[in-house]
C-alpha cells in the first residue's frame, strides 16, 4: 500500500538526516500532493513507526540506518572512554564524499583531531541522501591523495581527460604498471 511505503520512506528520510526530531521536512514525496491535514496524519503514522522501531519491544523491521540514528541521538562522545577503555584521540573517516548527514553531524560534534578522506569526484551515493562532508568540514590542512597504484599512466591520462571534461580541478597520477 502506498501509505505504508510513504511512512517507511519518511522514517528513512529521518534516519539519514542530521535532525533530532522527525517532522514535516522528512515526509516522503508520496505525500507531497496531500492536503495539510492528510500530511499531518502521515507524519503521525511515521512518528509512531519510528517509536516502534526505536523500542526494544517494537514489531517493525530495524535497518542499519535505524540503529545508527538511535545511536546518533544519544550524542556519543568518542573522546570519553567507555567501560574502562581508552578514549579515542583521532577520528578517521573515509569515503567522506558519501557521508550520511546523521553521521556527518556525529563526526562534526566530536572535539578531537579528525582525518577526513575522500574524493569529491567519486561521490555516488547522493541518491541515498549522502552529502559531501569534505566540502562541509573545517580543515586546518588539506592534502590531495591523487596517486594510485591500481593503474598506470595510460589509465591516468584517460581519467584526467574525463576529470577535465567534468570541470574538476583534481588530476590523478598512475603509479601502477602500464
PDB file of C-alpha atoms in Angstrom:
ATOM      1  CA  UNK A   1       0.000   0.000   0.000  1.00  0.00           C
ATOM      2  CA  UNK A   2       1.219   3.479  -0.892  1.00  0.00           C
ATOM      3  CA  UNK A   3       0.652   4.918   2.588  1.00  0.00           C
ATOM      4  CA  UNK A   4       2.795   2.250   4.248  1.00  0.00           C
ATOM      5  CA  UNK A   5       5.564   2.758   1.673  1.00  0.00           C
ATOM      6  CA  UNK A   6       5.415   6.508   2.232  1.00  0.00           C
ATOM      7  CA  UNK A   7       5.596   6.079   6.002  1.00  0.00           C
ATOM      8  CA  UNK A   8       8.672   3.858   5.706  1.00  0.00           C
ATOM      9  CA  UNK A   9      10.260   6.342   3.263  1.00  0.00           C
ATOM     10  CA  UNK A  10       9.536   9.171   5.716  1.00  0.00           C
ATOM     11  CA  UNK A  11      11.226   7.270   8.543  1.00  0.00           C
ATOM     12  CA  UNK A  12      14.152   6.512   6.219  1.00  0.00           C
ATOM     13  CA  UNK A  13      14.489  10.200   5.333  1.00  0.00           C
ATOM     14  CA  UNK A  14      14.602  10.967   9.054  1.00  0.00           C
ATOM     15  CA  UNK A  15      17.103   8.263   9.972  1.00  0.00           C
ATOM     16  CA  UNK A  16      19.631   9.511   7.429  1.00  0.00           C
ATOM     17  CA  UNK A  17      19.142  13.170   8.421  1.00  0.00           C
ATOM     18  CA  UNK A  18      21.012  15.233  10.992  1.00  0.00           C
ATOM     19  CA  UNK A  19      17.778  16.398  12.671  1.00  0.00           C
ATOM     20  CA  UNK A  20      16.850  15.229  16.154  1.00  0.00           C
ATOM     21  CA  UNK A  21      13.100  15.068  15.553  1.00  0.00           C
ATOM     22  CA  UNK A  22      11.032  13.547  12.772  1.00  0.00           C
ATOM     23  CA  UNK A  23       8.995  16.329  11.219  1.00  0.00           C
ATOM     24  CA  UNK A  24       7.394  17.616   8.015  1.00  0.00           C
ATOM     25  CA  UNK A  25      10.821  18.029   6.325  1.00  0.00           C
ATOM     26  CA  UNK A  26      11.167  14.253   6.227  1.00  0.00           C
ATOM     27  CA  UNK A  27       7.834  13.468   4.560  1.00  0.00           C
ATOM     28  CA  UNK A  28       8.070  11.127   1.602  1.00  0.00           C
ATOM     29  CA  UNK A  29       7.477  12.586  -1.848  1.00  0.00           C
ATOM     30  CA  UNK A  30       4.476  10.245  -1.979  1.00  0.00           C
ATOM     31  CA  UNK A  31       2.722  12.657   0.388  1.00  0.00           C
ATOM     32  CA  UNK A  32       3.535  15.971  -1.339  1.00  0.00           C
ATOM     33  CA  UNK A  33       0.145  16.276  -3.073  1.00  0.00           C
ATOM     34  CA  UNK A  34      -1.895  15.526   0.042  1.00  0.00           C
ATOM     35  CA  UNK A  35      -3.797  18.156   1.978  1.00  0.00           C
ATOM     36  CA  UNK A  36      -2.047  19.595   5.032  1.00  0.00           C
ATOM     37  CA  UNK A  37      -4.409  17.555   7.239  1.00  0.00           C
ATOM     38  CA  UNK A  38      -3.533  14.301   5.447  1.00  0.00           C
ATOM     39  CA  UNK A  39       0.175  15.176   5.572  1.00  0.00           C
ATOM     40  CA  UNK A  40      -0.160  15.642   9.331  1.00  0.00           C
ATOM     41  CA  UNK A  41      -1.787  12.191   9.579  1.00  0.00           C
ATOM     42  CA  UNK A  42       1.011  10.659   7.501  1.00  0.00           C
ATOM     43  CA  UNK A  43       3.585  12.342   9.733  1.00  0.00           C
ATOM     44  CA  UNK A  44       1.833  10.982  12.813  1.00  0.00           C
ATOM     45  CA  UNK A  45       1.976   7.464  11.341  1.00  0.00           C
ATOM     46  CA  UNK A  46       5.688   7.912  10.605  1.00  0.00           C
ATOM     47  CA  UNK A  47       6.336   9.097  14.164  1.00  0.00           C
ATOM     48  CA  UNK A  48       4.519   6.020  15.509  1.00  0.00           C
ATOM     49  CA  UNK A  49       6.565   3.818  13.178  1.00  0.00           C
ATOM     50  CA  UNK A  50       9.801   5.402  14.446  1.00  0.00           C
ATOM     51  CA  UNK A  51       8.685   4.908  18.064  1.00  0.00           C
ATOM     52  CA  UNK A  52       8.104   1.224  17.274  1.00  0.00           C
ATOM     53  CA  UNK A  53      11.458   0.873  15.538  1.00  0.00           C
ATOM     54  CA  UNK A  54      13.235   2.619  18.411  1.00  0.00           C
ATOM     55  CA  UNK A  55      11.523   0.431  21.017  1.00  0.00           C
ATOM     56  CA  UNK A  56      13.156  -2.774  22.302  1.00  0.00           C
ATOM     57  CA  UNK A  57       9.712  -4.389  22.010  1.00  0.00           C
ATOM     58  CA  UNK A  58       8.959  -2.992  18.554  1.00  0.00           C
ATOM     59  CA  UNK A  59       7.499  -5.133  15.795  1.00  0.00           C
ATOM     60  CA  UNK A  60       8.766  -3.320  12.702  1.00  0.00           C
ATOM     61  CA  UNK A  61      11.965  -4.363  10.949  1.00  0.00           C
ATOM     62  CA  UNK A  62      15.029  -2.416  12.110  1.00  0.00           C
ATOM     63  CA  UNK A  63      17.578  -1.402   9.475  1.00  0.00           C
ATOM     64  CA  UNK A  64      21.220  -0.404   9.840  1.00  0.00           C
ATOM     65  CA  UNK A  65      20.156   3.210   9.274  1.00  0.00           C
ATOM     66  CA  UNK A  66      17.664   2.920  12.143  1.00  0.00           C
ATOM     67  CA  UNK A  67      20.120   1.792  14.779  1.00  0.00           C
ATOM     68  CA  UNK A  68      22.741   4.273  13.531  1.00  0.00           C
ATOM     69  CA  UNK A  69      20.160   7.053  14.065  1.00  0.00           C
ATOM     70  CA  UNK A  70      19.249   5.722  17.516  1.00  0.00           C
ATOM     71  CA  UNK A  71      22.963   5.730  18.410  1.00  0.00           C
ATOM     72  CA  UNK A  72      23.472   9.243  16.985  1.00  0.00           C
ATOM     73  CA  UNK A  73      20.574  10.540  19.074  1.00  0.00           C
ATOM     74  CA  UNK A  74      22.486   9.506  22.222  1.00  0.00           C
ATOM     75  CA  UNK A  75      25.009  12.269  21.370  1.00  0.00           C
ATOM     76  CA  UNK A  76      28.025   9.947  21.516  1.00  0.00           C
ATOM     77  CA  UNK A  77      31.243  11.471  22.812  1.00  0.00           C
ATOM     78  CA  UNK A  78      34.054   9.469  21.269  1.00  0.00           C
ATOM     79  CA  UNK A  79      36.636  11.274  23.386  1.00  0.00           C
ATOM     80  CA  UNK A  80      35.452   9.603  26.588  1.00  0.00           C
ATOM     81  CA  UNK A  81      36.431   6.015  27.157  1.00  0.00           C
ATOM     82  CA  UNK A  82      33.650   3.544  27.893  1.00  0.00           C
ATOM     83  CA  UNK A  83      33.857   0.627  30.306  1.00  0.00           C
ATOM     84  CA  UNK A  84      37.478   1.289  31.152  1.00  0.00           C
ATOM     85  CA  UNK A  85      38.586   1.537  27.525  1.00  0.00           C
ATOM     86  CA  UNK A  86      40.966   4.234  26.381  1.00  0.00           C
ATOM     87  CA  UNK A  87      39.340   7.228  24.757  1.00  0.00           C
ATOM     88  CA  UNK A  88      39.735   7.891  21.064  1.00  0.00           C
ATOM     89  CA  UNK A  89      42.221  10.623  20.226  1.00  0.00           C
ATOM     90  CA  UNK A  90      41.872  10.788  16.449  1.00  0.00           C
ATOM     91  CA  UNK A  91      38.802  10.138  14.342  1.00  0.00           C
ATOM     92  CA  UNK A  92      39.291   8.814  10.820  1.00  0.00           C
ATOM     93  CA  UNK A  93      36.512   8.902   8.238  1.00  0.00           C
ATOM     94  CA  UNK A  94      36.986   7.543   4.736  1.00  0.00           C
ATOM     95  CA  UNK A  95      34.741   7.962   1.683  1.00  0.00           C
ATOM     96  CA  UNK A  96      33.632  11.272   3.204  1.00  0.00           C
ATOM     97  CA  UNK A  97      32.199  12.371  -0.141  1.00  0.00           C
ATOM     98  CA  UNK A  98      29.326   9.947   0.567  1.00  0.00           C
ATOM     99  CA  UNK A  99      28.567  10.650   4.234  1.00  0.00           C
ATOM    100  CA  UNK A 100      25.006  10.395   5.536  1.00  0.00           C
ATOM    101  CA  UNK A 101      24.038  13.667   7.260  1.00  0.00           C
ATOM    102  CA  UNK A 102      23.381  11.796  10.530  1.00  0.00           C
ATOM    103  CA  UNK A 103      26.986  10.577  10.594  1.00  0.00           C
ATOM    104  CA  UNK A 104      28.362  13.931   9.437  1.00  0.00           C
ATOM    105  CA  UNK A 105      26.724  15.511  12.496  1.00  0.00           C
ATOM    106  CA  UNK A 106      28.224  12.906  14.861  1.00  0.00           C
ATOM    107  CA  UNK A 107      31.676  13.492  13.359  1.00  0.00           C
ATOM    108  CA  UNK A 108      31.325  17.288  13.401  1.00  0.00           C
ATOM    109  CA  UNK A 109      30.255  17.227  17.056  1.00  0.00           C
ATOM    110  CA  UNK A 110      33.419  15.405  18.180  1.00  0.00           C
ATOM    111  CA  UNK A 111      36.047  17.545  19.868  1.00  0.00           C
ATOM    112  CA  UNK A 112      39.155  15.750  18.646  1.00  0.00           C
ATOM    113  CA  UNK A 113      41.576  15.635  15.766  1.00  0.00           C
ATOM    114  CA  UNK A 114      39.887  14.363  12.615  1.00  0.00           C
ATOM    115  CA  UNK A 115      41.312  12.897   9.448  1.00  0.00           C
ATOM    116  CA  UNK A 116      38.711  13.131   6.711  1.00  0.00           C
ATOM    117  CA  UNK A 117      39.487  11.350   3.456  1.00  0.00           C
ATOM    118  CA  UNK A 118      37.571  11.107   0.226  1.00  0.00           C
ATOM    119  CA  UNK A 119      37.300  12.123  -3.382  1.00  0.00           C
ATOM    120  CA  UNK A 120      34.543  14.531  -4.384  1.00  0.00           C
ATOM    121  CA  UNK A 121      34.708  13.186  -7.931  1.00  0.00           C
ATOM    122  CA  UNK A 122      33.729   9.719  -6.694  1.00  0.00           C
ATOM    123  CA  UNK A 123      30.514  10.690  -4.917  1.00  0.00           C
ATOM    124  CA  UNK A 124      27.994   8.006  -5.889  1.00  0.00           C
ATOM    125  CA  UNK A 125      25.501   7.826  -3.009  1.00  0.00           C
ATOM    126  CA  UNK A 126      23.679  11.133  -3.386  1.00  0.00           C
ATOM    127  CA  UNK A 127      20.503   9.169  -4.139  1.00  0.00           C
ATOM    128  CA  UNK A 128      20.571   7.930  -0.518  1.00  0.00           C
ATOM    129  CA  UNK A 129      20.742  11.462   0.869  1.00  0.00           C
ATOM    130  CA  UNK A 130      24.500  11.301   1.408  1.00  0.00           C
ATOM    131  CA  UNK A 131      26.351  14.614   1.422  1.00  0.00           C
ATOM    132  CA  UNK A 132      29.886  15.621   0.536  1.00  0.00           C
ATOM    133  CA  UNK A 133      31.289  16.001   4.053  1.00  0.00           C
ATOM    134  CA  UNK A 134      34.640  17.005   2.542  1.00  0.00           C
ATOM    135  CA  UNK A 135      33.161  20.316   1.413  1.00  0.00           C
ATOM    136  CA  UNK A 136      31.412  20.891   4.780  1.00  0.00           C
ATOM    137  CA  UNK A 137      34.224  20.015   7.181  1.00  0.00           C
ATOM    138  CA  UNK A 138      36.575  22.676   8.514  1.00  0.00           C
ATOM    139  CA  UNK A 139      40.147  21.755   7.675  1.00  0.00           C
ATOM    140  CA  UNK A 140      43.403  23.113   9.029  1.00  0.00           C
ATOM    141  CA  UNK A 141      45.304  21.247   6.326  1.00  0.00           C
ATOM    142  CA  UNK A 142      44.063  19.895   3.012  1.00  0.00           C
ATOM    143  CA  UNK A 143      46.176  17.421   1.100  1.00  0.00           C
ATOM    144  CA  UNK A 144      45.400  15.680  -2.179  1.00  0.00           C
ATOM    145  CA  UNK A 145      45.548  11.902  -2.461  1.00  0.00           C
ATOM    146  CA  UNK A 146      45.995  11.757  -6.176  1.00  0.00           C
ATOM    147  CA  UNK A 147      48.420   8.908  -6.839  1.00  0.00           C
ATOM    148  CA  UNK A 148      47.015   5.436  -7.381  1.00  0.00           C
ATOM    149  CA  UNK A 149      48.977   2.218  -7.572  1.00  0.00           C
ATOM    150  CA  UNK A 150      45.992   0.405  -9.099  1.00  0.00           C
ATOM    151  CA  UNK A 151      46.667   1.679 -12.616  1.00  0.00           C
ATOM    152  CA  UNK A 152      49.406   3.104 -14.776  1.00  0.00           C
ATOM    153  CA  UNK A 153      49.951   6.366 -16.683  1.00  0.00           C
ATOM    154  CA  UNK A 154      47.732   5.415 -19.651  1.00  0.00           C
ATOM    155  CA  UNK A 155      44.639   4.947 -17.474  1.00  0.00           C
ATOM    156  CA  UNK A 156      45.542   8.104 -15.547  1.00  0.00           C
ATOM    157  CA  UNK A 157      45.652  10.093 -18.807  1.00  0.00           C
ATOM    158  CA  UNK A 158      42.167   8.876 -19.757  1.00  0.00           C
ATOM    159  CA  UNK A 159      40.864   9.602 -16.243  1.00  0.00           C
ATOM    160  CA  UNK A 160      42.376  13.101 -16.317  1.00  0.00           C
ATOM    161  CA  UNK A 161      40.651  13.867 -19.612  1.00  0.00           C
ATOM    162  CA  UNK A 162      37.337  12.809 -18.040  1.00  0.00           C
ATOM    163  CA  UNK A 163      38.043  14.872 -14.909  1.00  0.00           C
ATOM    164  CA  UNK A 164      38.817  17.890 -17.088  1.00  0.00           C
ATOM    165  CA  UNK A 165      35.560  17.450 -19.024  1.00  0.00           C
ATOM    166  CA  UNK A 166      33.679  17.286 -15.716  1.00  0.00           C
ATOM    167  CA  UNK A 167      35.259  20.551 -14.603  1.00  0.00           C
ATOM    168  CA  UNK A 168      37.263  19.057 -11.766  1.00  0.00           C
ATOM    169  CA  UNK A 169      40.486  20.788 -10.735  1.00  0.00           C
ATOM    170  CA  UNK A 170      41.862  17.458  -9.496  1.00  0.00           C
ATOM    171  CA  UNK A 171      44.141  15.178 -11.513  1.00  0.00           C
ATOM    172  CA  UNK A 172      45.381  11.647 -10.870  1.00  0.00           C
ATOM    173  CA  UNK A 173      48.774  10.021 -11.293  1.00  0.00           C
ATOM    174  CA  UNK A 174      49.014   6.400 -12.277  1.00  0.00           C
ATOM    175  CA  UNK A 175      51.801   4.795 -10.243  1.00  0.00           C
ATOM    176  CA  UNK A 176      50.982   1.196 -11.147  1.00  0.00           C
ATOM    177  CA  UNK A 177      52.066  -0.899 -14.085  1.00  0.00           C
ATOM    178  CA  UNK A 178      51.334   0.243 -17.621  1.00  0.00           C
TER     179      UNK A 178
END
